[in-house]
PDB file of C-alpha atoms in Angstrom:
ATOM      1  CA  MET T   9      37.827 121.464  27.703  1.00 68.00           C
ATOM      2  CA  ALA T  10      40.589 119.967  29.883  1.00 82.00           C
ATOM      3  CA  VAL T  11      40.042 116.509  28.397  1.00 86.00           C
ATOM      4  CA  GLY T  12      40.280 117.861  24.852  1.00 84.00           C
ATOM      5  CA  LEU T  13      43.487 119.768  25.599  1.00 87.00           C
ATOM      6  CA  LEU T  14      45.146 116.803  27.299  1.00 92.00           C
ATOM      7  CA  VAL T  15      44.181 114.357  24.552  1.00 91.00           C
ATOM      8  CA  GLY T  16      45.548 116.811  21.992  1.00 86.00           C
ATOM      9  CA  ALA T  17      48.725 117.120  24.072  1.00 90.00           C
ATOM     10  CA  TRP T  18      49.015 113.315  24.239  1.00 92.00           C
ATOM     11  CA  THR T  19      48.826 113.179  20.445  1.00 91.00           C
ATOM     12  CA  ALA T  20      51.538 115.846  20.165  1.00 89.00           C
ATOM     13  CA  ILE T  21      53.772 113.896  22.563  1.00 92.00           C
ATOM     14  CA  CYS T  22      53.274 110.699  20.563  1.00 92.00           C
ATOM     15  CA  ILE T  23      54.147 112.518  17.336  1.00 89.00           C
ATOM     16  CA  ALA T  24      57.344 113.929  18.852  1.00 89.00           C
ATOM     17  CA  ALA T  25      58.370 110.627  20.456  1.00 90.00           C
ATOM     18  CA  GLY T  26      57.424 108.426  17.508  1.00 87.00           C
ATOM     19  CA  VAL T  27      55.165 106.289  19.692  1.00 86.00           C
ATOM     20  CA  GLY T  28      53.546 103.252  18.080  1.00 88.00           C
ATOM     21  CA  GLY T  29      49.853 102.785  17.425  1.00 90.00           C
ATOM     22  CA  VAL T  30      49.091 100.450  20.342  1.00 93.00           C
ATOM     23  CA  LEU T  31      50.459 102.816  22.991  1.00 94.00           C
ATOM     24  CA  TYR T  32      48.847 105.798  21.281  1.00 94.00           C
ATOM     25  CA  GLY T  33      45.448 104.070  21.202  1.00 94.00           C
ATOM     26  CA  ALA T  34      45.759 103.085  24.860  1.00 94.00           C
ATOM     27  CA  GLY T  35      46.501 106.704  25.735  1.00 94.00           C
ATOM     28  CA  LEU T  36      43.453 107.930  23.843  1.00 94.00           C
ATOM     29  CA  LEU T  37      41.381 105.635  26.047  1.00 94.00           C
ATOM     30  CA  LEU T  38      43.092 106.261  29.381  1.00 94.00           C
ATOM     31  CA  VAL T  39      43.712 110.026  29.348  1.00 93.00           C
ATOM     32  CA  PRO T  40      39.983 110.940  29.484  1.00 91.00           C
ATOM     33  CA  LEU T  41      39.420 108.330  32.208  1.00 91.00           C
ATOM     34  CA  ALA T  42      42.261 109.775  34.278  1.00 90.00           C
ATOM     35  CA  VAL T  43      40.832 113.294  33.997  1.00 89.00           C
ATOM     36  CA  THR T  44      37.161 112.484  34.672  1.00 85.00           C
ATOM     37  CA  GLY T  45      37.607 109.589  37.078  1.00 82.00           C
ATOM     38  CA  GLY T  46      35.384 107.433  34.888  1.00 83.00           C
ATOM     39  CA  ILE T  47      32.159 109.192  35.886  1.00 86.00           C
ATOM     40  CA  HIS T  48      30.722 108.949  32.376  1.00 88.00           C
ATOM     41  CA  LEU T  49      31.810 105.331  32.035  1.00 91.00           C
ATOM     42  CA  ASP T  50      29.863 104.553  35.206  1.00 89.00           C
ATOM     43  CA  GLY T  51      26.711 105.719  33.434  1.00 90.00           C
ATOM     44  CA  PHE T  52      27.614 103.590  30.419  1.00 94.00           C
ATOM     45  CA  CYS T  53      27.912 100.504  32.639  1.00 92.00           C
ATOM     46  CA  ASP T  54      24.590 101.167  34.356  1.00 92.00           C
ATOM     47  CA  VAL T  55      22.743 101.602  31.060  1.00 93.00           C
ATOM     48  CA  VAL T  56      24.295  98.436  29.608  1.00 93.00           C
ATOM     49  CA  ASP T  57      23.156  96.516  32.692  1.00 91.00           C
ATOM     50  CA  ALA T  58      19.650  97.956  32.473  1.00 91.00           C
ATOM     51  CA  GLN T  59      19.322  97.245  28.759  1.00 91.00           C
ATOM     52  CA  ALA T  60      20.493  93.670  29.220  1.00 87.00           C
ATOM     53  CA  SER T  61      17.652  93.070  31.673  1.00 85.00           C
ATOM     54  CA  ASN T  62      14.988  93.494  28.944  1.00 83.00           C
ATOM     55  CA  ALA T  63      12.747  94.799  31.724  1.00 83.00           C
ATOM     56  CA  PRO T  64      10.061  97.519  31.567  1.00 85.00           C
ATOM     57  CA  SER T  65      11.281 101.120  31.740  1.00 84.00           C
ATOM     58  CA  GLU T  66      10.366 101.477  35.427  1.00 84.00           C
ATOM     59  CA  ARG T  67      12.487  98.452  36.351  1.00 87.00           C
ATOM     60  CA  LYS T  68      15.330  99.742  34.168  1.00 87.00           C
ATOM     61  CA  ARG T  69      15.320 103.014  36.097  1.00 85.00           C
ATOM     62  CA  GLU T  70      15.646 101.011  39.316  1.00 85.00           C
ATOM     63  CA  ILE T  71      18.637  99.157  37.872  1.00 85.00           C
ATOM     64  CA  LEU T  72      20.287 102.490  37.057  1.00 85.00           C
ATOM     65  CA  LYS T  73      20.147 103.349  40.768  1.00 83.00           C
ATOM     66  CA  ASP T  74      21.622 100.000  41.866  1.00 79.00           C
ATOM     67  CA  PRO T  75      25.219 100.592  43.088  1.00 80.00           C
ATOM     68  CA  HIS T  76      26.260  97.029  42.248  1.00 80.00           C
ATOM     69  CA  THR T  77      28.000  96.200  38.975  1.00 80.00           C
ATOM     70  CA  GLY T  78      26.363  93.439  36.967  1.00 82.00           C
ATOM     71  CA  ALA T  79      27.973  90.894  34.678  1.00 87.00           C
ATOM     72  CA  PHE T  80      26.693  92.620  31.544  1.00 90.00           C
ATOM     73  CA  ALA T  81      28.232  95.917  32.662  1.00 90.00           C
ATOM     74  CA  ALA T  82      31.619  94.218  33.103  1.00 93.00           C
ATOM     75  CA  ILE T  83      31.351  92.570  29.694  1.00 94.00           C
ATOM     76  CA  GLY T  84      30.203  95.807  28.082  1.00 94.00           C
ATOM     77  CA  VAL T  85      32.977  97.972  29.493  1.00 94.00           C
ATOM     78  CA  ALA T  86      35.627  95.358  28.631  1.00 96.00           C
ATOM     79  CA  ALA T  87      34.385  95.257  25.039  1.00 96.00           C
ATOM     80  CA  TYR T  88      34.292  99.067  24.965  1.00 96.00           C
ATOM     81  CA  PHE T  89      37.898  99.336  26.175  1.00 96.00           C
ATOM     82  CA  VAL T  90      39.167  96.866  23.582  1.00 96.00           C
ATOM     83  CA  ALA T  91      37.221  98.499  20.749  1.00 97.00           C
ATOM     84  CA  TYR T  92      38.212 102.057  21.707  1.00 97.00           C
ATOM     85  CA  ALA T  93      41.913 101.248  22.066  1.00 96.00           C
ATOM     86  CA  ALA T  94      41.904  99.217  18.835  1.00 96.00           C
ATOM     87  CA  ILE T  95      40.218 102.018  16.884  1.00 97.00           C
ATOM     88  CA  GLY T  96      42.580 104.563  18.425  1.00 95.00           C
ATOM     89  CA  SER T  97      45.605 102.498  17.393  1.00 94.00           C
ATOM     90  CA  GLU T  98      44.490 102.818  13.760  1.00 94.00           C
ATOM     91  CA  VAL T  99      44.276 106.623  13.930  1.00 94.00           C
ATOM     92  CA  PRO T 100      47.459 108.244  12.548  1.00 90.00           C
ATOM     93  CA  PRO T 101      49.073 110.589  15.113  1.00 88.00           C
ATOM     94  CA  CYS T 102      49.548 113.897  13.292  1.00 91.00           C
ATOM     95  CA  TRP T 103      48.814 117.538  14.089  1.00 91.00           C
ATOM     96  CA  GLN T 104      45.449 117.398  12.321  1.00 94.00           C
ATOM     97  CA  VAL T 105      44.417 114.435  14.454  1.00 94.00           C
ATOM     98  CA  ALA T 106      45.563 116.252  17.601  1.00 93.00           C
ATOM     99  CA  VAL T 107      43.062 119.019  16.813  1.00 95.00           C
ATOM    100  CA  LEU T 108      40.334 116.638  15.640  1.00 96.00           C
ATOM    101  CA  VAL T 109      40.500 114.372  18.687  1.00 95.00           C
ATOM    102  CA  GLY T 110      40.793 117.284  21.093  1.00 94.00           C
ATOM    103  CA  GLY T 111      37.826 119.016  19.485  1.00 95.00           C
ATOM    104  CA  MET T 112      35.857 115.773  19.505  1.00 96.00           C
ATOM    105  CA  HIS T 113      35.968 115.597  23.295  1.00 95.00           C
ATOM    106  CA  VAL T 114      34.812 119.194  23.646  1.00 95.00           C
ATOM    107  CA  ALA T 115      32.022 118.785  21.068  1.00 97.00           C
ATOM    108  CA  SER T 116      30.697 115.545  22.579  1.00 96.00           C
ATOM    109  CA  ARG T 117      30.535 117.103  26.042  1.00 95.00           C
ATOM    110  CA  CYS T 118      28.667 120.101  24.665  1.00 96.00           C
ATOM    111  CA  LEU T 119      26.104 117.786  23.065  1.00 96.00           C
ATOM    112  CA  SER T 120      25.748 115.826  26.299  1.00 94.00           C
ATOM    113  CA  GLY T 121      25.177 119.050  28.223  1.00 92.00           C
ATOM    114  CA  ILE T 122      22.575 120.292  25.755  1.00 93.00           C
ATOM    115  CA  ALA T 123      20.717 116.975  25.924  1.00 92.00           C
ATOM    116  CA  THR T 124      20.800 117.118  29.716  1.00 90.00           C
ATOM    117  CA  VAL T 125      19.072 120.507  29.925  1.00 89.00           C
ATOM    118  CA  VAL T 126      16.785 120.198  26.881  1.00 90.00           C
ATOM    119  CA  TYR T 127      15.549 116.595  26.855  1.00 90.00           C
ATOM    120  CA  PRO T 128      12.809 115.643  29.371  1.00 87.00           C
ATOM    121  CA  THR T 129      14.026 113.772  32.430  1.00 84.00           C
ATOM    122  CA  SER T 130      12.718 110.455  33.714  1.00 72.00           C
ATOM    123  CA  ALA T 131      12.254 111.628  37.315  1.00 63.00           C
ATOM    124  CA  GLY T 132      11.481 114.814  39.192  1.00 55.00           C
ATOM    125  CA  ARG T 133      14.390 114.531  41.599  1.00 52.00           C
ATOM    126  CA  GLY T 134      18.092 113.796  41.627  1.00 52.00           C
ATOM    127  CA  MET T 135      21.195 115.620  40.486  1.00 52.00           C
ATOM    128  CA  LEU T 136      20.267 115.608  36.803  1.00 53.00           C
ATOM    129  CA  SER T 137      16.798 116.979  37.533  1.00 50.00           C
ATOM    130  CA  MET T 138      18.350 119.791  39.570  1.00 53.00           C
ATOM    131  CA  PHE T 139      20.752 120.553  36.725  1.00 53.00           C
ATOM    132  CA  HIS T 140      17.882 120.332  34.253  1.00 50.00           C
ATOM    133  CA  GLU T 141      15.817 122.830  36.258  1.00 55.00           C
ATOM    134  CA  SER T 142      18.721 125.243  36.789  1.00 53.00           C
ATOM    135  CA  GLY T 143      19.531 125.124  33.073  1.00 49.00           C
ATOM    136  CA  LYS T 144      16.006 125.902  31.909  1.00 59.00           C
ATOM    137  CA  GLY T 145      15.790 128.746  29.425  1.00 61.00           C
ATOM    138  CA  MET T 146      18.029 129.584  26.512  1.00 78.00           C
ATOM    139  CA  LEU T 147      21.243 130.702  28.227  1.00 84.00           C
ATOM    140  CA  VAL T 148      22.839 127.343  29.072  1.00 85.00           C
ATOM    141  CA  PRO T 149      21.971 125.625  25.748  1.00 89.00           C
ATOM    142  CA  ALA T 150      23.108 128.745  23.875  1.00 92.00           C
ATOM    143  CA  VAL T 151      26.480 128.815  25.644  1.00 93.00           C
ATOM    144  CA  LEU T 152      26.987 125.103  25.008  1.00 94.00           C
ATOM    145  CA  ALA T 153      25.986 125.556  21.363  1.00 95.00           C
ATOM    146  CA  VAL T 154      28.565 128.332  20.963  1.00 96.00           C
ATOM    147  CA  GLU T 155      31.229 126.092  22.494  1.00 96.00           C
ATOM    148  CA  PHE T 156      30.184 123.267  20.159  1.00 97.00           C
ATOM    149  CA  VAL T 157      30.498 125.571  17.148  1.00 97.00           C
ATOM    150  CA  ALA T 158      33.907 126.781  18.340  1.00 97.00           C
ATOM    151  CA  ALA T 159      35.163 123.214  18.761  1.00 96.00           C
ATOM    152  CA  GLY T 160      33.706 122.301  15.375  1.00 97.00           C
ATOM    153  CA  ALA T 161      35.381 125.299  13.736  1.00 97.00           C
ATOM    154  CA  ALA T 162      38.765 124.219  15.096  1.00 96.00           C
ATOM    155  CA  MET T 163      38.171 120.719  13.771  1.00 97.00           C
ATOM    156  CA  VAL T 164      37.138 122.035  10.345  1.00 97.00           C
ATOM    157  CA  TRP T 165      40.279 124.177  10.259  1.00 97.00           C
ATOM    158  CA  ALA T 166      42.370 121.044  10.828  1.00 95.00           C
ATOM    159  CA  CYS T 167      40.636 118.923   8.165  1.00 96.00           C
ATOM    160  CA  ALA T 168      37.220 119.954   6.888  1.00 96.00           C
ATOM    161  CA  PRO T 169      35.939 116.671   5.372  1.00 96.00           C
ATOM    162  CA  VAL T 170      36.973 114.544   8.350  1.00 97.00           C
ATOM    163  CA  ALA T 171      35.605 117.103  10.820  1.00 97.00           C
ATOM    164  CA  ALA T 172      32.283 117.296   8.990  1.00 97.00           C
ATOM    165  CA  ALA T 173      31.884 113.519   9.114  1.00 98.00           C
ATOM    166  CA  MET T 174      32.757 113.362  12.822  1.00 98.00           C
ATOM    167  CA  LEU T 175      30.426 116.207  13.779  1.00 98.00           C
ATOM    168  CA  LEU T 176      27.545 114.731  11.791  1.00 98.00           C
ATOM    169  CA  VAL T 177      27.984 111.403  13.569  1.00 98.00           C
ATOM    170  CA  GLY T 178      28.028 113.170  16.938  1.00 98.00           C
ATOM    171  CA  LEU T 179      24.861 115.087  16.085  1.00 98.00           C
ATOM    172  CA  ALA T 180      23.196 111.879  14.878  1.00 98.00           C
ATOM    173  CA  CYS T 181      23.981 110.226  18.227  1.00 97.00           C
ATOM    174  CA  ALA T 182      22.445 113.203  20.044  1.00 97.00           C
ATOM    175  CA  VAL T 183      19.280 113.046  17.928  1.00 97.00           C
ATOM    176  CA  LEU T 184      18.908 109.292  18.443  1.00 97.00           C
ATOM    177  CA  LEU T 185      19.393 109.672  22.192  1.00 96.00           C
ATOM    178  CA  LEU T 186      15.977 111.311  22.675  1.00 95.00           C
ATOM    179  CA  PRO T 187      13.767 108.461  21.376  1.00 94.00           C
ATOM    180  CA  PHE T 188      16.061 105.893  23.003  1.00 95.00           C
ATOM    181  CA  ALA T 189      15.848 107.593  26.411  1.00 93.00           C
ATOM    182  CA  ASN T 190      12.090 108.092  26.202  1.00 92.00           C
ATOM    183  CA  ARG T 191      11.283 104.597  24.948  1.00 92.00           C
ATOM    184  CA  GLN T 192      13.641 102.611  27.158  1.00 92.00           C
ATOM    185  CA  PHE T 193      13.802 104.711  30.349  1.00 90.00           C
ATOM    186  CA  GLY T 194      10.947 107.203  30.225  1.00 89.00           C
ATOM    187  CA  GLY T 195      13.296 110.161  29.817  1.00 88.00           C
ATOM    188  CA  MET T 196      16.838 111.375  30.417  1.00 91.00           C
ATOM    189  CA  SER T 197      18.986 110.613  33.443  1.00 88.00           C
ATOM    190  CA  GLY T 198      22.561 111.257  34.507  1.00 87.00           C
ATOM    191  CA  ASP T 199      23.500 107.702  33.572  1.00 91.00           C
ATOM    192  CA  LEU T 200      22.080 108.188  30.080  1.00 93.00           C
ATOM    193  CA  ALA T 201      24.110 111.380  29.691  1.00 93.00           C
ATOM    194  CA  GLY T 202      27.263 109.410  30.498  1.00 94.00           C
ATOM    195  CA  PHE T 203      26.203 106.554  28.235  1.00 95.00           C
ATOM    196  CA  PHE T 204      25.606 108.990  25.385  1.00 96.00           C
ATOM    197  CA  LEU T 205      29.023 110.585  25.848  1.00 96.00           C
ATOM    198  CA  GLN T 206      30.851 107.253  25.658  1.00 96.00           C
ATOM    199  CA  VAL T 207      28.876 106.063  22.633  1.00 97.00           C
ATOM    200  CA  ALA T 208      29.242 109.374  20.796  1.00 97.00           C
ATOM    201  CA  GLU T 209      32.992 109.477  21.379  1.00 97.00           C
ATOM    202  CA  ILE T 210      33.709 105.955  20.156  1.00 97.00           C
ATOM    203  CA  ALA T 211      31.431 106.545  17.144  1.00 98.00           C
ATOM    204  CA  MET T 212      33.211 109.807  16.319  1.00 98.00           C
ATOM    205  CA  LEU T 213      36.620 108.173  16.814  1.00 97.00           C
ATOM    206  CA  ALA T 214      35.649 105.339  14.455  1.00 98.00           C
ATOM    207  CA  THR T 215      34.524 107.945  11.926  1.00 98.00           C
ATOM    208  CA  LEU T 216      37.892 109.674  12.288  1.00 97.00           C
ATOM    209  CA  MET T 217      39.702 106.389  11.695  1.00 96.00           C
ATOM    210  CA  VAL T 218      37.793 105.669   8.481  1.00 96.00           C
ATOM    211  CA  ALA T 219      37.723 109.236   7.170  1.00 96.00           C
ATOM    212  CA  ALA T 220      41.437 109.741   7.853  1.00 93.00           C
ATOM    213  CA  LYS T 221      42.238 106.763   5.642  1.00 91.00           C
ATOM    214  CA  VAL T 222      39.886 108.007   2.920  1.00 92.00           C
ATOM    215  CA  VAL T 223      41.380 111.506   2.746  1.00 89.00           C
ATOM    216  CA  GLY T 224      44.917 110.245   3.325  1.00 80.00           C
ATOM    217  CA  LEU T 225      45.913 111.960   6.558  1.00 80.00           C
ATOM    218  CA  PRO T 226      49.578 111.188   7.332  1.00 71.00           C
TER     219      PRO T 226
END
């Protein structure tokens, strides 16, 4: 929630100050990192490293636990930063976008949370397994689903066609996460939750960029 509010506030500041696209795009990238400390990006780096190894799933899980940063992780995060900032610079800063981008961060985190407690994990121990066990039942997924719907409703209020496209892309990423996690890693992990969040957000931001041009957002 805090990330969504601050990203929306950043958009409002850029609108008021007449900030250019490059600085606006850089802010869209850096504000979430400043709030979260890059915890989700750490998972993204670990998964990129593991995938680059082309190893069996058991070995990939070992790579996820390795505290060292590999070359492929550095390359992957550098490419991610450039792509995210470039896409963000093409998004027009307007009040609709402030709501859409803010809601995007809330919705993506809700989907990540639902996947964490619903999808099977790759190991019977660790922080994610503890969270998975404590979230068993319908309460936690139901609360997250309500929050997702609330964020989606705010986005639809701002611009229905763009919001629908963004939410569908986010849901598609969540659906594809399950077979990817099972096939490549034998189940979910905390790193995969972070990886999913980063991928879903850049995919939803790219959808916003394209859809905003199609519908003619200012």
